[in-house]
Coordinates of C-alpha atoms in Angstrom, one line a residue:
Chain F
X578 CA 0.0 0.0 0.0
X579 CA 2.7 2.4 1.1
X580 CA 4.5 1.7 -2.2
X581 CA 1.4 2.6 -4.1
X582 CA 0.9 5.6 -1.9
X583 CA 4.4 6.8 -2.6
X584 CA 4.0 6.1 -6.3
X585 CA 0.7 7.9 -6.2
X586 CA 2.3 10.9 -4.5
X587 CA 5.1 10.9 -7.1
X588 CA 2.6 10.8 -10.0
X589 CA 0.7 13.7 -8.4
X590 CA 3.9 15.6 -7.9
X591 CA 5.0 15.0 -11.5
X592 CA 1.6 16.1 -12.7
X593 CA 1.9 19.4 -10.6
X594 CA 5.4 19.9 -12.0
X595 CA 4.0 19.3 -15.5
X596 CA 1.2 21.7 -14.9
X597 CA 3.6 24.4 -13.8
X598 CA 5.8 23.7 -16.8
X599 CA 2.8 24.1 -19.2
X600 CA 1.7 27.3 -17.4
X601 CA 5.3 28.6 -17.5
X602 CA 5.5 27.9 -21.2
X603 CA 2.3 29.8 -21.9
X604 CA 3.4 32.8 -19.9
X605 CA 6.7 32.9 -21.7
X606 CA 5.2 32.1 -25.1
X607 CA 5.5 35.1 -27.4
X608 CA 2.2 36.4 -28.8
X609 CA 1.2 35.4 -32.3
X610 CA 2.7 37.7 -34.9
X611 CA 0.8 38.9 -37.8
X612 CA 2.7 40.6 -40.6
X613 CA 0.9 43.4 -42.4
X614 CA 2.2 45.4 -45.3
X615 CA 0.8 48.9 -46.2
X616 CA 1.0 50.5 -49.6
X617 CA -1.1 52.9 -51.5
X618 CA -4.1 52.2 -51.2
X619 CA -4.4 48.9 -49.3
X620 CA -3.3 46.8 -46.4
X621 CA -2.3 43.2 -47.1
X622 CA -3.9 41.2 -45.7
X623 CA -7.0 43.4 -45.5
X624 CA -8.8 41.2 -43.1
X625 CA -7.8 39.5 -39.9
X626 CA -9.7 37.1 -37.6
X627 CA -8.7 37.1 -34.0
X628 CA -10.0 35.6 -30.8
X629 CA -11.3 37.7 -28.0
X630 CA -8.7 38.0 -25.3
X631 CA -5.9 36.7 -27.6
X632 CA -2.8 38.9 -27.6
X633 CA -1.2 39.3 -31.0
X634 CA 1.6 41.5 -32.3
X635 CA 0.8 43.3 -35.6
X636 CA 4.1 43.9 -37.4
X637 CA 3.2 46.6 -39.9
X638 CA 5.5 47.9 -42.6
X639 CA 4.9 50.7 -45.2
X640 CA 6.3 49.8 -48.6
X641 CA 6.0 53.2 -50.2
X642 CA 4.9 56.4 -48.5
X643 CA 3.9 57.6 -45.0
X644 CA 0.7 55.9 -43.8
X645 CA -1.3 55.8 -40.6
X646 CA -2.6 52.8 -38.7
X647 CA -5.6 53.9 -36.7
X648 CA -8.6 52.5 -34.9
X649 CA -10.4 54.4 -32.1
X650 CA -12.2 51.3 -31.0
X651 CA -9.1 49.1 -30.8
X652 CA -7.0 51.9 -29.3
X653 CA -4.5 51.8 -32.1
X654 CA -2.8 55.0 -33.4
X655 CA 0.6 54.4 -35.1
X656 CA 2.6 56.2 -37.8
X657 CA 4.1 54.1 -40.5
X658 CA 7.3 55.4 -42.0
X659 CA 8.5 53.8 -45.2
X660 CA 11.0 51.0 -44.6
X661 CA 10.4 50.8 -40.8
X662 CA 8.4 48.1 -39.2
X663 CA 6.1 49.1 -36.3
X664 CA 5.0 46.6 -33.8
X665 CA 1.4 47.1 -32.6
X666 CA 0.3 44.9 -29.6
X667 CA -3.4 44.1 -29.7
X668 CA -5.6 42.2 -27.2
X669 CA -9.2 42.6 -28.3
X670 CA -11.5 42.6 -25.3
X671 CA -14.8 42.4 -27.2
X672 CA -16.1 40.4 -30.1
X673 CA -17.2 42.2 -33.2
X674 CA -16.0 43.7 -36.4
X675 CA -13.6 46.6 -36.3
X676 CA -11.9 48.7 -38.9
X677 CA -8.3 49.9 -38.9
X678 CA -7.8 52.8 -41.3
X679 CA -4.9 54.6 -42.8
X680 CA -5.3 58.1 -41.3
X681 CA -2.3 59.7 -43.0
X682 CA -3.5 61.0 -46.3
X683 CA -1.7 59.2 -49.0
X684 CA -3.5 60.1 -52.2
X685 CA -6.8 60.2 -54.0
X686 CA -7.9 56.7 -53.0
X687 CA -6.7 57.1 -49.4
X688 CA -10.3 56.7 -48.2
X689 CA -10.4 53.1 -49.3
X690 CA -7.3 52.0 -47.4
X691 CA -8.6 49.9 -44.5
X692 CA -8.2 46.6 -42.7
X693 CA -11.1 44.7 -41.2
X694 CA -10.6 42.9 -37.9
X695 CA -13.1 40.3 -37.0
X696 CA -12.9 39.3 -33.3
X697 CA -14.6 36.0 -32.4
Chain O
X531 CA -24.5 96.4 -11.3
X532 CA -26.5 95.1 -14.3
X533 CA -27.9 91.6 -14.0
X534 CA -26.7 89.0 -16.6
X535 CA -29.0 88.8 -19.6
X536 CA -29.9 85.6 -21.3
X537 CA -28.4 85.8 -24.8
X538 CA -31.7 84.6 -26.3
X539 CA -33.4 87.8 -25.1
X540 CA -31.5 90.1 -27.4
X541 CA -32.1 88.5 -30.8
X542 CA -34.7 88.6 -33.4
X543 CA -34.9 86.1 -36.2
X544 CA -36.8 86.7 -39.5
X545 CA -36.8 84.4 -42.5
X546 CA -36.8 85.8 -46.0
X547 CA -37.8 83.7 -49.0
X548 CA -35.3 84.0 -51.9
X549 CA -37.1 81.6 -54.3
X550 CA -34.2 79.1 -54.0
X551 CA -34.4 78.7 -50.3
X552 CA -34.5 81.1 -47.4
X553 CA -32.0 83.3 -45.7
X554 CA -32.5 84.1 -42.1
X555 CA -31.6 87.5 -41.0
X556 CA -30.8 88.0 -37.3
X557 CA -31.0 91.4 -35.8
X558 CA -30.6 92.8 -32.3
X559 CA -33.8 93.5 -30.3
X560 CA -34.4 97.2 -29.6
X561 CA -34.2 96.6 -25.9
X562 CA -32.1 98.2 -23.2
X563 CA -30.6 94.7 -22.4
X564 CA -29.6 94.1 -26.0
X565 CA -28.0 97.5 -26.4
X566 CA -26.3 97.0 -23.1
X567 CA -24.7 93.7 -24.2
X568 CA -23.6 95.1 -27.5
X569 CA -22.0 98.1 -25.7
X570 CA -20.2 95.8 -23.3
X571 CA -18.9 93.6 -26.1
X572 CA -17.9 96.6 -28.1
X573 CA -16.0 98.0 -25.2
X574 CA -14.2 94.7 -24.6
X575 CA -13.6 93.7 -28.2
X576 CA -13.1 97.1 -29.8
X577 CA -16.1 96.7 -32.0
X578 CA -19.7 96.0 -31.0
X579 CA -21.4 93.1 -32.9
X580 CA -23.7 94.4 -35.6
X581 CA -25.9 92.3 -38.0
X582 CA -24.4 91.0 -41.2
X583 CA -24.6 87.8 -43.3
X584 CA -22.0 85.4 -44.6
X585 CA -22.0 82.1 -46.5
X586 CA -20.1 78.9 -46.1
X587 CA -19.0 76.8 -49.1
X588 CA -17.2 73.5 -48.8
X589 CA -15.6 70.6 -50.6
X590 CA -15.7 71.9 -54.2
X591 CA -13.1 69.3 -55.2
X592 CA -12.1 71.2 -58.4
X593 CA -10.6 68.6 -60.7
X594 CA -12.6 65.7 -59.5
X595 CA -13.8 63.5 -62.3
X596 CA -16.0 60.4 -61.8
X597 CA -19.4 58.8 -61.8
X598 CA -20.5 60.4 -58.5
X599 CA -20.5 63.8 -60.3
X600 CA -20.0 63.9 -64.1
X601 CA -20.7 67.6 -64.0
X602 CA -17.4 68.6 -62.5
X603 CA -17.5 72.2 -61.3
X604 CA -21.1 73.0 -62.4
X605 CA -22.5 73.0 -58.8
X606 CA -19.7 75.3 -57.6
X607 CA -20.3 77.6 -60.5
X608 CA -24.0 77.6 -59.8
X609 CA -23.4 78.4 -56.1
X610 CA -21.3 81.4 -57.1
X611 CA -24.2 82.6 -59.3
X612 CA -26.7 82.0 -56.6
X613 CA -24.7 83.9 -54.0
X614 CA -24.2 86.8 -56.4
X615 CA -27.9 86.9 -57.0
X616 CA -28.8 87.2 -53.3
X617 CA -30.7 90.5 -52.9
X618 CA -28.5 91.4 -50.0
X619 CA -24.9 90.3 -50.8
X620 CA -23.1 88.5 -48.0
X621 CA -20.1 90.4 -46.7
X622 CA -18.1 87.3 -46.3
X623 CA -17.7 83.8 -47.8
X624 CA -15.9 81.0 -46.0
X625 CA -14.5 78.0 -47.7
X626 CA -14.0 75.0 -45.4
X627 CA -11.5 72.9 -47.4
X628 CA -11.1 70.4 -50.2
X629 CA -11.2 73.3 -52.6
X630 CA -9.3 71.1 -55.1
X631 CA -9.0 67.4 -55.7
X632 CA -5.4 66.3 -55.4
X633 CA -3.3 65.1 -58.3
X634 CA 0.2 63.8 -58.6
X635 CA 0.6 64.6 -62.2
X636 CA 3.2 67.4 -62.4
X637 CA 1.5 70.8 -62.5
X638 CA -2.0 69.4 -62.5
X639 CA -2.8 70.2 -58.8
X640 CA -1.6 73.8 -59.3
X641 CA -3.8 74.0 -62.4
X642 CA -6.8 72.9 -60.4
X643 CA -6.0 75.5 -57.7
X644 CA -5.9 78.1 -60.4
X645 CA -9.3 77.0 -61.7
X646 CA -10.7 77.1 -58.2
X647 CA -9.4 80.7 -57.7
X648 CA -10.9 81.7 -61.1
X649 CA -14.4 80.4 -60.1
X650 CA -14.2 81.7 -56.5
X651 CA -13.0 85.0 -57.9
X652 CA -16.4 85.4 -59.5
X653 CA -18.0 85.8 -56.0
X654 CA -19.1 89.3 -55.4
X655 CA -18.3 89.3 -51.7
X656 CA -15.9 91.8 -50.1
X657 CA -14.2 89.2 -48.0
X658 CA -13.4 85.5 -48.8
X659 CA -11.5 83.3 -46.4
X660 CA -10.3 79.7 -46.8
X661 CA -9.0 76.7 -44.8
X662 CA -7.5 73.7 -46.6
X663 CA -8.8 70.2 -46.7
X664 CA -6.6 67.1 -46.9
X665 CA -7.0 67.0 -50.7
X666 CA -5.5 70.5 -50.9
X667 CA -2.7 70.3 -48.4
X668 CA -1.9 66.8 -47.0
X669 CA 0.5 65.7 -49.6
X670 CA 2.7 68.8 -49.7
X671 CA 2.2 70.0 -46.1
X672 CA 0.1 73.0 -47.4
X673 CA 2.7 74.5 -49.7
X674 CA 0.4 74.9 -52.7
X675 CA -2.4 76.3 -50.6
X676 CA -0.1 78.8 -48.9
X677 CA 1.3 79.9 -52.3
X678 CA -2.2 80.4 -53.7
X679 CA -4.3 81.6 -50.7
X680 CA -2.1 82.4 -47.7
X681 CA -1.8 80.9 -44.2
X682 CA -3.6 77.7 -43.4
X683 CA -4.5 79.0 -39.9
X684 CA -5.2 82.5 -38.8
X685 CA -7.9 84.7 -37.2
X686 CA -9.6 87.9 -37.9
X687 CA -12.5 90.1 -36.6
X688 CA -15.5 91.2 -38.5
X689 CA -18.3 93.3 -37.1
X690 CA -17.6 92.3 -33.6
X691 CA -17.3 88.6 -34.4
X692 CA -14.0 86.8 -34.0
X693 CA -13.3 84.3 -36.7
X694 CA -10.7 81.5 -36.3
X695 CA -9.4 79.4 -39.2
X696 CA -8.0 76.1 -38.0
X697 CA -5.9 73.7 -40.1
X698 CA -6.4 70.0 -39.2
X699 CA -5.1 68.6 -42.5
X700 CA -1.6 69.8 -43.3
X701 CA 0.1 67.4 -40.9
X702 CA -1.1 64.5 -43.1
X703 CA -3.0 63.1 -40.2
X704 CA -6.3 64.5 -38.8
X705 CA -4.5 66.7 -36.3
X706 CA -4.2 70.3 -35.2
X707 CA -0.9 69.9 -33.5
X708 CA 0.6 71.5 -30.3
X709 CA 1.9 74.7 -31.9
X710 CA -1.5 75.6 -33.4
X711 CA -3.2 74.7 -30.1
X712 CA -0.9 77.0 -28.2
X713 CA -1.6 79.7 -30.8
X714 CA -5.4 79.1 -30.5
X715 CA -5.4 79.4 -26.7
X716 CA -3.4 82.7 -26.8
X717 CA -5.6 84.0 -29.6
X718 CA -8.8 83.4 -27.6
X719 CA -7.5 84.6 -24.3
X720 CA -7.9 88.2 -25.2
X721 CA -11.7 87.9 -25.6
X722 CA -14.4 87.9 -23.0
X723 CA -16.3 84.6 -22.8
X724 CA -19.4 86.3 -24.2
X725 CA -17.7 87.2 -27.4
X726 CA -19.2 85.7 -30.6
X727 CA -16.7 83.3 -32.1
X728 CA -16.9 81.4 -35.4
X729 CA -14.3 78.7 -35.8
X730 CA -14.0 77.2 -39.2
X731 CA -12.0 74.1 -40.2
X732 CA -12.2 71.1 -42.5
X733 CA -12.6 68.0 -40.4
X734 CA -15.0 67.5 -37.5
X735 CA -13.3 68.3 -34.2
X736 CA -15.2 65.6 -32.4
X737 CA -15.5 61.9 -33.0
X738 CA -18.3 61.8 -35.5
X739 CA -17.3 58.5 -37.2
X740 CA -13.6 57.8 -36.6
X741 CA -13.6 54.6 -38.8
X742 CA -14.6 56.9 -41.7
X743 CA -11.8 59.3 -40.7
X744 CA -14.5 61.8 -39.5
X745 CA -12.6 63.1 -36.5
X746 CA -9.6 65.1 -35.4
X747 CA -7.1 63.3 -33.3
X748 CA -6.5 66.2 -30.9
X749 CA -9.9 67.8 -31.4
X750 CA -10.7 67.2 -27.7
X751 CA -8.0 69.8 -26.9
X752 CA -9.6 72.3 -29.3
X753 CA -12.9 71.7 -27.6
X754 CA -11.3 72.2 -24.3
X755 CA -9.8 75.5 -25.5
X756 CA -13.2 76.9 -26.7
X757 CA -15.2 75.4 -23.8
X758 CA -15.2 78.6 -21.7
X759 CA -16.7 80.7 -24.5
X760 CA -20.5 81.0 -24.6
X761 CA -21.2 81.9 -28.2
X762 CA -19.1 79.5 -30.4
X763 CA -20.1 78.2 -33.8
X764 CA -17.9 75.7 -35.5
X765 CA -18.3 75.3 -39.3
X766 CA -16.6 72.4 -41.1
X767 CA -16.8 70.3 -44.2
X768 CA -15.2 67.0 -45.1
X769 CA -18.3 64.8 -44.5
X770 CA -20.2 66.0 -47.6
X771 CA -23.5 66.2 -45.8
X772 CA -25.4 68.2 -43.2
X773 CA -24.8 67.5 -39.5
X774 CA -25.4 69.4 -36.4
X775 CA -23.7 68.6 -33.1
X776 CA -23.7 70.5 -29.8
X777 CA -21.0 70.1 -27.2
X778 CA -20.9 72.4 -24.3
X779 CA -21.6 76.0 -25.6
X780 CA -20.4 75.2 -29.1
X781 CA -22.6 74.1 -32.0
X782 CA -20.9 72.3 -34.9
X783 CA -22.4 72.5 -38.3
X784 CA -21.2 70.5 -41.3
X785 CA -21.8 71.9 -44.8
X786 CA -22.8 70.0 -47.8
X787 CA -20.3 69.4 -50.6
X788 CA -20.4 70.9 -54.0
X789 CA -19.3 67.7 -55.7
X790 CA -21.0 64.7 -54.2
X791 CA -22.7 63.5 -51.0
X792 CA -21.7 60.8 -48.5
X793 CA -24.4 58.6 -46.9
X794 CA -25.7 58.9 -43.4
X795 CA -23.0 57.6 -41.0
X796 CA -25.7 56.0 -38.8
X797 CA -27.4 54.2 -41.7
X798 CA -25.2 51.1 -41.5
X799 CA -24.0 51.4 -45.1
X800 CA -20.5 51.6 -46.5
X801 CA -18.8 55.0 -47.0
X802 CA -19.3 55.5 -50.7
X803 CA -20.5 58.6 -52.5
X804 CA -24.2 58.6 -53.1
X805 CA -24.9 57.8 -56.8
X806 CA -25.5 60.7 -59.2
X807 CA -29.1 61.2 -60.1
X808 CA -29.4 62.7 -63.6
X809 CA -32.9 63.9 -62.8
X810 CA -31.7 65.8 -59.8
X811 CA -28.1 66.6 -60.5
X812 CA -27.6 68.9 -57.5
X813 CA -29.5 66.8 -55.0
X814 CA -27.8 66.6 -51.7
X815 CA -25.3 69.3 -52.7
X816 CA -25.6 72.8 -51.3
X817 CA -24.4 75.9 -49.7
X818 CA -25.0 77.1 -46.2
X819 CA -26.0 80.6 -45.5
X820 CA -25.3 82.0 -42.1
X821 CA -26.5 85.2 -40.7
X822 CA -24.7 86.8 -37.8
X823 CA -25.9 89.4 -35.4
X824 CA -25.0 90.6 -31.9
X825 CA -25.0 87.2 -30.2
X826 CA -25.3 83.8 -31.5
X827 CA -25.1 82.8 -35.2
X828 CA -28.1 81.2 -36.8
X829 CA -27.8 78.8 -39.7
X830 CA -30.1 77.7 -42.4
X831 CA -29.5 75.4 -45.3
X832 CA -30.1 76.8 -48.8
X833 CA -30.8 74.1 -51.3
X834 CA -28.8 74.1 -54.5
X835 CA -31.6 72.5 -56.5
X836 CA -32.9 74.6 -59.3
X837 CA -36.0 73.7 -61.4
X838 CA -34.5 74.7 -64.6
X839 CA -31.6 72.3 -64.2
X840 CA -33.8 69.3 -63.2
X841 CA -34.3 66.4 -65.5
X842 CA -32.1 65.3 -68.4
X843 CA -33.2 68.1 -70.6
X844 CA -31.9 70.5 -68.0
X845 CA -28.6 68.8 -67.8
X846 CA -28.2 69.0 -71.5
X847 CA -28.8 72.8 -71.2
X848 CA -25.8 73.2 -68.9
X849 CA -23.5 70.8 -70.8
X850 CA -21.3 72.2 -73.5
X851 CA -22.3 71.3 -77.1
X852 CA -21.2 67.8 -77.9
X853 CA -20.4 67.0 -74.3
X854 CA -21.9 63.9 -72.8
X855 CA -22.4 62.6 -69.3

C-alpha cells in the first residue's frame, strides 16, 4: 500500500510539475505575430480574424509612403514610416467587427485603405 | 451692477424667401438689455457686434472626375451665381476645405488650384477666407495652398465677431498639433467669454465617425480651449453632408459638398459617394447661408436644387455642345 501511496504521490507531484511547466511555457510564449504590409491604397492582408482576449503583435511595414494605422475602438494609433516596421500589440477585449484605417492622407484613393478585424 | 442677460433675449430672427431657399436675418432687439450687451462687447472687443450675413461653401473638389458627379465644377459655378444673385450680398464667404482634388501629375494640382481661384474669384463678396482640406494640403504640407491663398490657420475680426481658421489637415493626419493649439489658446485669451466666435475648419473636431476618418485626433484639446466661450459656432466640411452637433456651448455645423454627398453615417452602409441622379443633378449638394448678429449665429440650409436644371433636358442645357455625361 505504502509503495502505491508513494507512487501515487510521485505521480501527483509529477503532474503538478508538468502543470507548472505548461503554465510557464504559456506565460513565456511570445504572442502570435501577424505581418501586415501597407502600400497605397491597401493593407495586405486586408482582413484578420482574432480571438477575443488573444494577444497578438501586428508587425506593420509601409512599402511606399507615410501611412497611418488607426482604430479608435481598438486603441491603435501608429505612424508608418517607409522602410520601418512598427509593432502594434493588440488584445481585443470584445467580439465584433472593427476597422483599422490609414489616417495619414496618401493620395486620391486614401479613403479606401482599411483593414477589417473580426474578433470572435 | 447690471444683471446678466440671457443671450436669447437680445435676438430677433426673421426668414426671407429667396425663391431658391431662405435666408435668415438676425438682428438685435431694440431693448435696453440688447443695447447694453452690445455696448459691453464693443468695449471689450473694440467693436460692437452688428448684423451681417455670410456664406459657407465647402468641398468643391475642383478637378474631381468620376461617376458620383459627371458635371465637375457645375455645382460650384452655380453656387457662385446663386450667391451673387442674393438680394443682399453677403459680406463674407468662408470655404471650409477640399477646394481642389489632389493630383500627382506634375502641375495638375496647381492648375486645379488656379481654376478654383478663377471660379471663386467670381464671387461678389468683399471678403473671402479659406482653410485647406486634406486633398488641398496633406500631400505637400500645405505648400500649394499657402502659395495660392495664404496661411492655413489665422484669425480675424468682422463686425464684432471673432473668426478663427484652424488647419487640421496639413500634418497629413487629422491633427491640429501642439503649436497651433498654443496659438489658439493665446488668440482666444484676449476675448471675454461672451464674445461671438466662429471657428472654421475642415474635419470635424469631435468623434463623428472615426472609422470613416471623420474626426480630429487632438480635437478634444480644441474643444477644451473653446469650452469657456459661450457663443461659439464651428463650421466644417469633409463629411459632404449636413450634420449638427452640440457640445458644451459650441454648436458644430457641417456643410454639404459641391461635388457629391456621402451617406448617413448612422445608416449602416459603406462610406461610398451617393450615386449621381441625372434627374436631380444637384441633389444633396448645397451651400450654407449663415447670418450673424449681436450674439449667436443662426444657420439655415439653402438648397442648390434649381428647377431649370432638373431632368435630363436641364442637364443638356448646362453641358457644352457635344459633351456627354
